PDB file of C-alpha atoms in Angstrom:
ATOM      1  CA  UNK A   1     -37.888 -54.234   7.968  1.00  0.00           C
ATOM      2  CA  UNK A   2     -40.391 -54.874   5.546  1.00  0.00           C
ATOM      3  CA  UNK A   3     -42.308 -57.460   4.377  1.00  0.00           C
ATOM      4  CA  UNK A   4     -44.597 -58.936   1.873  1.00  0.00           C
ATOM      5  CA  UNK A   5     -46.801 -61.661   1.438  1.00  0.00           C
ATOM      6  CA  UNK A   6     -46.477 -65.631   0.737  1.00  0.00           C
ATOM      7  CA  UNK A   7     -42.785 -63.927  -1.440  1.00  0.00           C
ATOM      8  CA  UNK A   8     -41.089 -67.865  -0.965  1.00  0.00           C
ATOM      9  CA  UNK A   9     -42.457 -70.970  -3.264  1.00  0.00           C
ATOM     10  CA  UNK A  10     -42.419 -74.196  -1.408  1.00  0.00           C
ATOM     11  CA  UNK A  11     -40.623 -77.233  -3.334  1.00  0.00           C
ATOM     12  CA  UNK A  12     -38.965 -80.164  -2.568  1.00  0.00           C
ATOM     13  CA  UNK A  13     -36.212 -80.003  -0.359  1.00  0.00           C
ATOM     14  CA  UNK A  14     -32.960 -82.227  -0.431  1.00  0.00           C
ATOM     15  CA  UNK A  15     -33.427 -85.317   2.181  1.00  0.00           C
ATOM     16  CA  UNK A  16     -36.678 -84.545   3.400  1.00  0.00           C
ATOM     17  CA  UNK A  17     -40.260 -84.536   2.425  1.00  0.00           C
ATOM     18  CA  UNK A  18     -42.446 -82.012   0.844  1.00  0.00           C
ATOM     19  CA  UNK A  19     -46.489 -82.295   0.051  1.00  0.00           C
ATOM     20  CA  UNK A  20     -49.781 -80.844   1.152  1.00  0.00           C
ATOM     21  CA  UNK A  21     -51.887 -81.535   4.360  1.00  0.00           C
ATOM     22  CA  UNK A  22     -55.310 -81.411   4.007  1.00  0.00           C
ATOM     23  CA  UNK A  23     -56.288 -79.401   7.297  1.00  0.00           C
ATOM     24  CA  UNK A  24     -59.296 -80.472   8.730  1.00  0.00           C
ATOM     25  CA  UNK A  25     -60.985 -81.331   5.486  1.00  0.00           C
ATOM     26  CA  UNK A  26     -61.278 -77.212   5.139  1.00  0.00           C
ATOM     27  CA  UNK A  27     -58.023 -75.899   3.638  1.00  0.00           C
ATOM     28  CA  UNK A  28     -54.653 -77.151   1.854  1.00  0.00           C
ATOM     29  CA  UNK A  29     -51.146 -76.267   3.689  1.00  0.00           C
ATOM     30  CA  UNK A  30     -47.724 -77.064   2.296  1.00  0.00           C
ATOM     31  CA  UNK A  31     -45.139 -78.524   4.048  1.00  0.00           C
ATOM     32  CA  UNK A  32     -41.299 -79.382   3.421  1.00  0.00           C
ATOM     33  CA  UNK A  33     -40.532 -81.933   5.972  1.00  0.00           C
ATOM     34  CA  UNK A  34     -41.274 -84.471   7.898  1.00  0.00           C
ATOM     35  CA  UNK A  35     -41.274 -82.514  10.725  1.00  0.00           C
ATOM     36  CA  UNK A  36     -43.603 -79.628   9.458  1.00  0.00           C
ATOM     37  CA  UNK A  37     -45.823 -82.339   8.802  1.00  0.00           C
ATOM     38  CA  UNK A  38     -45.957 -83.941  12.049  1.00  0.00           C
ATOM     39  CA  UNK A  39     -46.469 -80.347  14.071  1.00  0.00           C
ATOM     40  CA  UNK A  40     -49.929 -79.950  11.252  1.00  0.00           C
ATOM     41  CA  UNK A  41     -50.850 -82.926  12.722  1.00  0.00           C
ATOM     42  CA  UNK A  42     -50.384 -81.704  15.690  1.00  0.00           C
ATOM     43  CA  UNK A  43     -51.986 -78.410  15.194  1.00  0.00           C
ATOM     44  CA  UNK A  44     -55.346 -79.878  13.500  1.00  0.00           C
ATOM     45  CA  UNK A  45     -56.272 -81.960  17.063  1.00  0.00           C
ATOM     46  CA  UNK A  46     -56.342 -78.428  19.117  1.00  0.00           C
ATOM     47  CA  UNK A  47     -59.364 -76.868  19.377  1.00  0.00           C
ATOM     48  CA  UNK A  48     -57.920 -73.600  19.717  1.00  0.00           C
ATOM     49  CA  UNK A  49     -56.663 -73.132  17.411  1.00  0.00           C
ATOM     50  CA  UNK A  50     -58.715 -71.581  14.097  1.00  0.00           C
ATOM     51  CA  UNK A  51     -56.095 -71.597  11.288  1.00  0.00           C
ATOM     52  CA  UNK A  52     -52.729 -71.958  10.086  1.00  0.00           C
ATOM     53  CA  UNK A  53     -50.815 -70.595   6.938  1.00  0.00           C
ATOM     54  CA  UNK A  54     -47.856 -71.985   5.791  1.00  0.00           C
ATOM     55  CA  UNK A  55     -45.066 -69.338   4.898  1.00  0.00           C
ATOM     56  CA  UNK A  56     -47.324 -66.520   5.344  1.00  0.00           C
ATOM     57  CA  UNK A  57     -44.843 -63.649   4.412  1.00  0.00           C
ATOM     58  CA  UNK A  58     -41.293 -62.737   4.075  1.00  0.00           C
ATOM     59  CA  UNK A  59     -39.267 -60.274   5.581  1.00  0.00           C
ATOM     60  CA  UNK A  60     -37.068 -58.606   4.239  1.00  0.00           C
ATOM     61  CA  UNK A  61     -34.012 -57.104   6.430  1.00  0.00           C
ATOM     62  CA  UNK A  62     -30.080 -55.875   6.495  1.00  0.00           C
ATOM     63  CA  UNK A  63     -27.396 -58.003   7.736  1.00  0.00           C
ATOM     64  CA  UNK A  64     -24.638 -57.242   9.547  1.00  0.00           C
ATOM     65  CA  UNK A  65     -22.881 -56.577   6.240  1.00  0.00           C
ATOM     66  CA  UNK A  66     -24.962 -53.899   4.940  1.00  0.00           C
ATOM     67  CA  UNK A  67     -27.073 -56.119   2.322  1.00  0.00           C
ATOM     68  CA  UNK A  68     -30.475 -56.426   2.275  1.00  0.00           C
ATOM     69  CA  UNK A  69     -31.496 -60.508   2.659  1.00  0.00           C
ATOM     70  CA  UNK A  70     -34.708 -61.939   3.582  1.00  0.00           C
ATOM     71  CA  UNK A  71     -36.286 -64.248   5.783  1.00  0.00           C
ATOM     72  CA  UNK A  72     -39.588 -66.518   5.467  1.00  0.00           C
ATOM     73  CA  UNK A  73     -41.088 -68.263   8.498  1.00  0.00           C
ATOM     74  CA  UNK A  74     -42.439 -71.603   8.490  1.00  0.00           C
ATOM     75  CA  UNK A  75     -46.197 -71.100   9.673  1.00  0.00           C
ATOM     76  CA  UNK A  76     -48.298 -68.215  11.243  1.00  0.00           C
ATOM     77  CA  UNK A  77     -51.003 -70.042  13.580  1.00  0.00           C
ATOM     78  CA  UNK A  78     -53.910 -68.150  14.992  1.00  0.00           C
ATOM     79  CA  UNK A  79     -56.155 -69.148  17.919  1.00  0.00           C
ATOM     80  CA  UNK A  80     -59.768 -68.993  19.540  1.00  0.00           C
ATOM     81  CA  UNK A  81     -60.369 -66.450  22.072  1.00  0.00           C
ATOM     82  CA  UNK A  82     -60.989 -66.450  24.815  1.00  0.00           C
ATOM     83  CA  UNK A  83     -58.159 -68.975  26.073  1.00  0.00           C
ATOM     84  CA  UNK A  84     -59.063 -72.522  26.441  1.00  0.00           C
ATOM     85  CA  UNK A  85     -56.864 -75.414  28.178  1.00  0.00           C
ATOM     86  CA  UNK A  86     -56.167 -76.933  24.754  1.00  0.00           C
ATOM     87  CA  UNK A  87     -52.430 -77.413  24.136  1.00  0.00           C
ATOM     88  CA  UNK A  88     -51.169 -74.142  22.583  1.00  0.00           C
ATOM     89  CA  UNK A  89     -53.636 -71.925  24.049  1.00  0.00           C
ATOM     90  CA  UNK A  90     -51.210 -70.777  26.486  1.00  0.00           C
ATOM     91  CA  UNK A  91     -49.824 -68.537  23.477  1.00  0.00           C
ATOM     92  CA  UNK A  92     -52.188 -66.094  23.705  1.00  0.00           C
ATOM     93  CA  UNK A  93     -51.268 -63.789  20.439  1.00  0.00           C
ATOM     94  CA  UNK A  94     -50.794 -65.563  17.330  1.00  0.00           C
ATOM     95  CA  UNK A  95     -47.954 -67.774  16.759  1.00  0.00           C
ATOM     96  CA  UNK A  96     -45.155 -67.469  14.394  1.00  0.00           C
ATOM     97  CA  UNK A  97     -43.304 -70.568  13.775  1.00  0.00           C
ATOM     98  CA  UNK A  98     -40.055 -71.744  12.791  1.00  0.00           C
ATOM     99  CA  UNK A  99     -39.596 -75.549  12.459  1.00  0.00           C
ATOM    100  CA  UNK A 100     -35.621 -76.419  12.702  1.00  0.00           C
ATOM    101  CA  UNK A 101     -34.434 -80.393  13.171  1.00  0.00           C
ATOM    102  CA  UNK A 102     -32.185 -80.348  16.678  1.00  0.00           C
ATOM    103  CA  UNK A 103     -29.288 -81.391  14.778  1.00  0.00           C
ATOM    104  CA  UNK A 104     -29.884 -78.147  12.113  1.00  0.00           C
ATOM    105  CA  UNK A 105     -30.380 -76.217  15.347  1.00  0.00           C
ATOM    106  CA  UNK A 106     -26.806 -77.680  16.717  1.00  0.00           C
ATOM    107  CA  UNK A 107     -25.108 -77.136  13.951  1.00  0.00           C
ATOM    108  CA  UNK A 108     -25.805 -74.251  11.944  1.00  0.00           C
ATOM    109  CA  UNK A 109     -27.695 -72.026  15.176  1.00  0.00           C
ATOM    110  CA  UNK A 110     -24.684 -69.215  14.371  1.00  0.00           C
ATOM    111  CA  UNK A 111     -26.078 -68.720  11.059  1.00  0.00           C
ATOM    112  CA  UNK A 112     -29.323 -69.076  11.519  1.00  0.00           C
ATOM    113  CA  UNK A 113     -29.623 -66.744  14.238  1.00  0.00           C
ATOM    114  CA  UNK A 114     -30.000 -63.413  12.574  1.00  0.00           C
ATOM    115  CA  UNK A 115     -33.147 -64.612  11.218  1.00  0.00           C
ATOM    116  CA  UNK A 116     -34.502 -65.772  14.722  1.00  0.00           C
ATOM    117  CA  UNK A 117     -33.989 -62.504  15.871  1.00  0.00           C
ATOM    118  CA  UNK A 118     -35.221 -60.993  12.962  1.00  0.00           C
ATOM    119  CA  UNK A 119     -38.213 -63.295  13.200  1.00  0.00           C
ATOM    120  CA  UNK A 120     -38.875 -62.367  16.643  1.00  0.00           C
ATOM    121  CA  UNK A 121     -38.534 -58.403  16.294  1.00  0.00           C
ATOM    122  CA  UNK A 122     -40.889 -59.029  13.325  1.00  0.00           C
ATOM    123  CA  UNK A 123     -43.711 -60.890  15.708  1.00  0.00           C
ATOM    124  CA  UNK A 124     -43.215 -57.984  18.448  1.00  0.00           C
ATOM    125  CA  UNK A 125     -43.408 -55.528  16.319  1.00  0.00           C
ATOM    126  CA  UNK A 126     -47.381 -57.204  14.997  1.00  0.00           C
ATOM    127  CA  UNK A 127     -48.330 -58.171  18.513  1.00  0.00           C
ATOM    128  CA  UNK A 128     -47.279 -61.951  17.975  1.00  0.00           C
ATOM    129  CA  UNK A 129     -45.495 -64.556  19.378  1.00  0.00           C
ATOM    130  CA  UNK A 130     -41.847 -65.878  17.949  1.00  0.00           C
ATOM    131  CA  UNK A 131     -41.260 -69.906  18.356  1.00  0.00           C
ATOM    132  CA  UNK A 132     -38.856 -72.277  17.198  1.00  0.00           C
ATOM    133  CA  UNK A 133     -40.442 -76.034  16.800  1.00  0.00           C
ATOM    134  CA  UNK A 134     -37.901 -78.463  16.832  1.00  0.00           C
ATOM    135  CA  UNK A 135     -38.461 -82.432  17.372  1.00  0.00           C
ATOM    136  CA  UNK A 136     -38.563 -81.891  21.366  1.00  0.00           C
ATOM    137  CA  UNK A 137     -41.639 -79.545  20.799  1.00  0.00           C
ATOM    138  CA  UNK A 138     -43.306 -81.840  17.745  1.00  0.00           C
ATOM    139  CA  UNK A 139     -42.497 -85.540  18.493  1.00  0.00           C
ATOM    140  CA  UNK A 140     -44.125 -86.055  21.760  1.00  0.00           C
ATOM    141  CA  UNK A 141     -46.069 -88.823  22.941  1.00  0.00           C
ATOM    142  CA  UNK A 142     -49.045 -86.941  22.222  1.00  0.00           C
ATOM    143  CA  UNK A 143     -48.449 -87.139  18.256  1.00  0.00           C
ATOM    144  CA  UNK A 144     -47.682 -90.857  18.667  1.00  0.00           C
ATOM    145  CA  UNK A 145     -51.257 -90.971  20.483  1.00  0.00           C
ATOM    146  CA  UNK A 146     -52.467 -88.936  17.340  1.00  0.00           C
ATOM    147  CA  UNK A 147     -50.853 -90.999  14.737  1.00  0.00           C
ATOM    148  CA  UNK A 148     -52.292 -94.236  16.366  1.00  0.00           C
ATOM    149  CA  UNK A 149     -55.647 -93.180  16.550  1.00  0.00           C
ATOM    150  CA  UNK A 150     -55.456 -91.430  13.629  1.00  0.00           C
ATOM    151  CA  UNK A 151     -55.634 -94.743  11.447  1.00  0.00           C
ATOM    152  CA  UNK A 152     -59.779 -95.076  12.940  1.00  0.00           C
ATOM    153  CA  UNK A 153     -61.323 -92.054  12.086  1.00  0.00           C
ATOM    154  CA  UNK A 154     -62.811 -93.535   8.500  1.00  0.00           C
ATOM    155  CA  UNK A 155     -63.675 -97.025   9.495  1.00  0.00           C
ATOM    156  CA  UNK A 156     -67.434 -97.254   9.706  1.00  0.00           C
ATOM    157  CA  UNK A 157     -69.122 -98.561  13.332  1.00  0.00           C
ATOM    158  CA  UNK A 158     -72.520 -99.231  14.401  1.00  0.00           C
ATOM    159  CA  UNK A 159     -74.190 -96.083  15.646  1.00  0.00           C
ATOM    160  CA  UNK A 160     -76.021 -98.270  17.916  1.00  0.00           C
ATOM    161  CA  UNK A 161     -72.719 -99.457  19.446  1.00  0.00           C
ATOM    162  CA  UNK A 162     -71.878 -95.592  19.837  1.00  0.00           C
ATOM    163  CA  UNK A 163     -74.992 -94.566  21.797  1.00  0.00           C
ATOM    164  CA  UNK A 164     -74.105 -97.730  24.083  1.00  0.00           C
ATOM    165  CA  UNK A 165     -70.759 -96.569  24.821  1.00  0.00           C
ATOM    166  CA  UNK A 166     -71.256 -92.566  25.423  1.00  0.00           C
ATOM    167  CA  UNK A 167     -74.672 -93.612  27.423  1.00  0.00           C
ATOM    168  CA  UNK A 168     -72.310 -95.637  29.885  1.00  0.00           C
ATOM    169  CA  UNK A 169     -69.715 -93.056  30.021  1.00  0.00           C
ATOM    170  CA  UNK A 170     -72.238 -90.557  30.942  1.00  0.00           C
ATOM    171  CA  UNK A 171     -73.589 -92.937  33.445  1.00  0.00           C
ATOM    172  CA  UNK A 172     -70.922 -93.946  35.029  1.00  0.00           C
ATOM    173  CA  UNK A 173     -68.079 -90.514  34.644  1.00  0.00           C
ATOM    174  CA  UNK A 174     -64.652 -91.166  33.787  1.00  0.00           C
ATOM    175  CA  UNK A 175     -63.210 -95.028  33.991  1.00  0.00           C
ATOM    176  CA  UNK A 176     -60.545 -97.101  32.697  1.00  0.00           C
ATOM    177  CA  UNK A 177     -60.590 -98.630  29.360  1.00  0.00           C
ATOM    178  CA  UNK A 178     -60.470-101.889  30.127  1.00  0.00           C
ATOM    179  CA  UNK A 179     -63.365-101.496  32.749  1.00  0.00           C
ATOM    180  CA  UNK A 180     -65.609-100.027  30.271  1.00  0.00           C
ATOM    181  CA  UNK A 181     -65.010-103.076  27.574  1.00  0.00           C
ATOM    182  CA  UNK A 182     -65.022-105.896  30.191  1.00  0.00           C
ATOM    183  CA  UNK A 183     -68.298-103.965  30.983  1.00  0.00           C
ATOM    184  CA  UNK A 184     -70.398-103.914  28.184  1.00  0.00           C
ATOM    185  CA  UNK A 185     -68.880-106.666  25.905  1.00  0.00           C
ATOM    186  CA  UNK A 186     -68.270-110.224  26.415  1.00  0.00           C
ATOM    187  CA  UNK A 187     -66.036-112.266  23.717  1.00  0.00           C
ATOM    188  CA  UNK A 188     -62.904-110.674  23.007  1.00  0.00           C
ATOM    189  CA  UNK A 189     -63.924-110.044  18.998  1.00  0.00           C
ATOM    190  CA  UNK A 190     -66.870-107.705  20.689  1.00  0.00           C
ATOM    191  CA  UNK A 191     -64.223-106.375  22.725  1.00  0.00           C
ATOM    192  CA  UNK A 192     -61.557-105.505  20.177  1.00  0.00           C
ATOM    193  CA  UNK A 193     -64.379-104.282  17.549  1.00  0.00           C
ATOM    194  CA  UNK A 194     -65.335-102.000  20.226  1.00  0.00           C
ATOM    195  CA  UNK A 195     -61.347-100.232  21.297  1.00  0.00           C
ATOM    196  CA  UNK A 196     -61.337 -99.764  17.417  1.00  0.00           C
ATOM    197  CA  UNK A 197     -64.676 -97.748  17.949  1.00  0.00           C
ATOM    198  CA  UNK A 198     -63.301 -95.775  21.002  1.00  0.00           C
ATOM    199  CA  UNK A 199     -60.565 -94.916  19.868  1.00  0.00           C
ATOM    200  CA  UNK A 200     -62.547 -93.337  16.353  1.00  0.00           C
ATOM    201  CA  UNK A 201     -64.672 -91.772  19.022  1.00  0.00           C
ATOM    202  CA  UNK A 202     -61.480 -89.831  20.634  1.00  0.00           C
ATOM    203  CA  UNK A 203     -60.520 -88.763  17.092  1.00  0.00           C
ATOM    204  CA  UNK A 204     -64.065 -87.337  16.969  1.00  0.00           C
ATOM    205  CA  UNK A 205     -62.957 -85.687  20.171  1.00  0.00           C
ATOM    206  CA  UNK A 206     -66.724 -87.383  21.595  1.00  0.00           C
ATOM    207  CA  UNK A 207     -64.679 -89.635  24.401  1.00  0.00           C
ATOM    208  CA  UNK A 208     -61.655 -88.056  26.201  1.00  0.00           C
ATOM    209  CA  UNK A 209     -58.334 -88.952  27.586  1.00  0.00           C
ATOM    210  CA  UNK A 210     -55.008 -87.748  28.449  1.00  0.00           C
ATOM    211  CA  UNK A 211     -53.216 -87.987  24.856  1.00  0.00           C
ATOM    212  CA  UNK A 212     -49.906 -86.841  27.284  1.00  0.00           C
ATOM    213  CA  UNK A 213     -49.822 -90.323  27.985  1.00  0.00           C
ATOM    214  CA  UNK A 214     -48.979 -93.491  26.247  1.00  0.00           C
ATOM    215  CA  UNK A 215     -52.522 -95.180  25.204  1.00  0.00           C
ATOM    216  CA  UNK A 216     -52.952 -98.441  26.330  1.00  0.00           C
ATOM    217  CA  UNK A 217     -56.263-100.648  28.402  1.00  0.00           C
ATOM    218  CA  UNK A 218     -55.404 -99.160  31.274  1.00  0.00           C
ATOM    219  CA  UNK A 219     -56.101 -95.583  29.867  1.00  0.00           C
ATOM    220  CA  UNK A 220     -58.985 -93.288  31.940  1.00  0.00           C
ATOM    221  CA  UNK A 221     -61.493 -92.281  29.631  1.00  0.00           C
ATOM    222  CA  UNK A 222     -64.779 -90.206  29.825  1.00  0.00           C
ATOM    223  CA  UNK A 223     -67.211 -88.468  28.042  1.00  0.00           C
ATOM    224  CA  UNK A 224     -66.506 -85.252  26.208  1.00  0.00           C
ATOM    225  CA  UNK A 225     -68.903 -82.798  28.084  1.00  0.00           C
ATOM    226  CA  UNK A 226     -66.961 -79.276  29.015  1.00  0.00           C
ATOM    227  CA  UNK A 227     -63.460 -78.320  29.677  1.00  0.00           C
ATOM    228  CA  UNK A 228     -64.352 -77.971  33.509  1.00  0.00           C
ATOM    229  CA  UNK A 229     -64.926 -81.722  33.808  1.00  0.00           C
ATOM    230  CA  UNK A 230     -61.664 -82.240  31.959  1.00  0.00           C
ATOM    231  CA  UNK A 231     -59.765 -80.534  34.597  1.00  0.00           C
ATOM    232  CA  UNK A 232     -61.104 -82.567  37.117  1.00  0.00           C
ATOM    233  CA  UNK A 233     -60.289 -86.064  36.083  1.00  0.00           C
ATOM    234  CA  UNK A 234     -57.090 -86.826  36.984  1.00  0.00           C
ATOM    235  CA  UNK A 235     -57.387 -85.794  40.340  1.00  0.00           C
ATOM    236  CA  UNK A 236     -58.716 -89.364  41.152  1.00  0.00           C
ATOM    237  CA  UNK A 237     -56.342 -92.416  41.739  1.00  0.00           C
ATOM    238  CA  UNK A 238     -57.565 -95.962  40.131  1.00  0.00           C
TER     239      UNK A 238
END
């Protein structure tokens, strides 16, 4: 096998979507789906993770019929170390990715699978890790959470309203949403000012939750302090 870098241009592709996500403000990445969008979005929430190319090389092996074709995966992502309990930090090596629709998967798997293999001798071979993304892996509830909160993170609150809300939080530990509004606010205008501002304060990863789980007023929620206390939270029963 050999290989070479960033070989494969990225365009427009037939029935889909292609653009460029900006990644945390820092870097450009091209995408040509839907779907490759949705897993950046995905990918720029976790902590652990400390950059992702899109396309990074392309490989360049023999079929079964002697000729010499190549393949291009969809994103190399790289991580912190050490490990932390973010999402994909259980991949501990960096993390080549192909992103496939199910019903591409279904239907054209046969064809495709040379290249999976190829794509997985490939990541062996440079102490990586070989995964196929499809929308079981990428449309979770957590991107849903994402997306949702997602439309906050440039309105503009009152920093005194912030210091209010993270003082309580550290006051009173983890609590339920609706607790902590009923709490500190009294009409509901104050009240649905103030979910707006929670909710840009998650984005800003100061408050926490469980993004697993659909966000609603009954949502636990406490104050971003250390991974430790993370762990710990949903051991209690409200």
């Amino acid at each position: 096998m050999k290989f070479s870098h960033k070989n494969r241009k990225i365009g427009y592709t037939y029935g889909s979507l292609s653009g460029v996500y900006s990644f945390r403000g820092e870097k450009s990445i091209a995408f040509e789906s839907k779907l490759e969008r949705d897993l950046l979005s995905l990918l720029e929430f976790d902590d652990s993770i400390i950059d992702v190319t899109e396309q990074p090389f392309t490989i360049e092996y023999e079929n079964q019929n002697g000729r010499l074709v190549t393949y291009t995966p969809d994103f190399l992502i790289e991580f912190k170390t050490p490990l932390t309990t973010c999402s994909y930090s259980t991949y501990r090596k960096s993390l080549l990715v192909e992103v496939k629709p199910d019903d591409i998967l279904k239907k054209k798997f046969f064809d495709l699978k040379p290249k999976f293999k190829t794509g997985m001798r490939f990541a062996k071979a440079n102490d990586m890790v070989f995964k196929i993304f499809s929308e079981s892996r990428i449309r979770t509830p957590k991107l849903k959470n994402l997306q949702m909160i997602a439309r906050y993170k440039r309105y503009e609150y009152s920093h005194d309203e912030e210091r209010q809300i993270l003082e309580h939080l550290k006051n009173i530990g983890h609590t339920r949403l609706d607790h902590l509004l009923c709490f500190l606010y009294v009409t509901e205008e104050q009240r649905s000012i103030a979910l707006g501002q929670i909710w840009q304060l998650v984005w800003n990863k100061k408050i926490g939750c469980d993004l697993t789980l659909p966000l609603n007023l009954q949502t636990i929620v406490w104050l971003k302090i250390d991974e430790t206390y993370e762990e710990g939270v949903f051991n209690d029963r409200f």
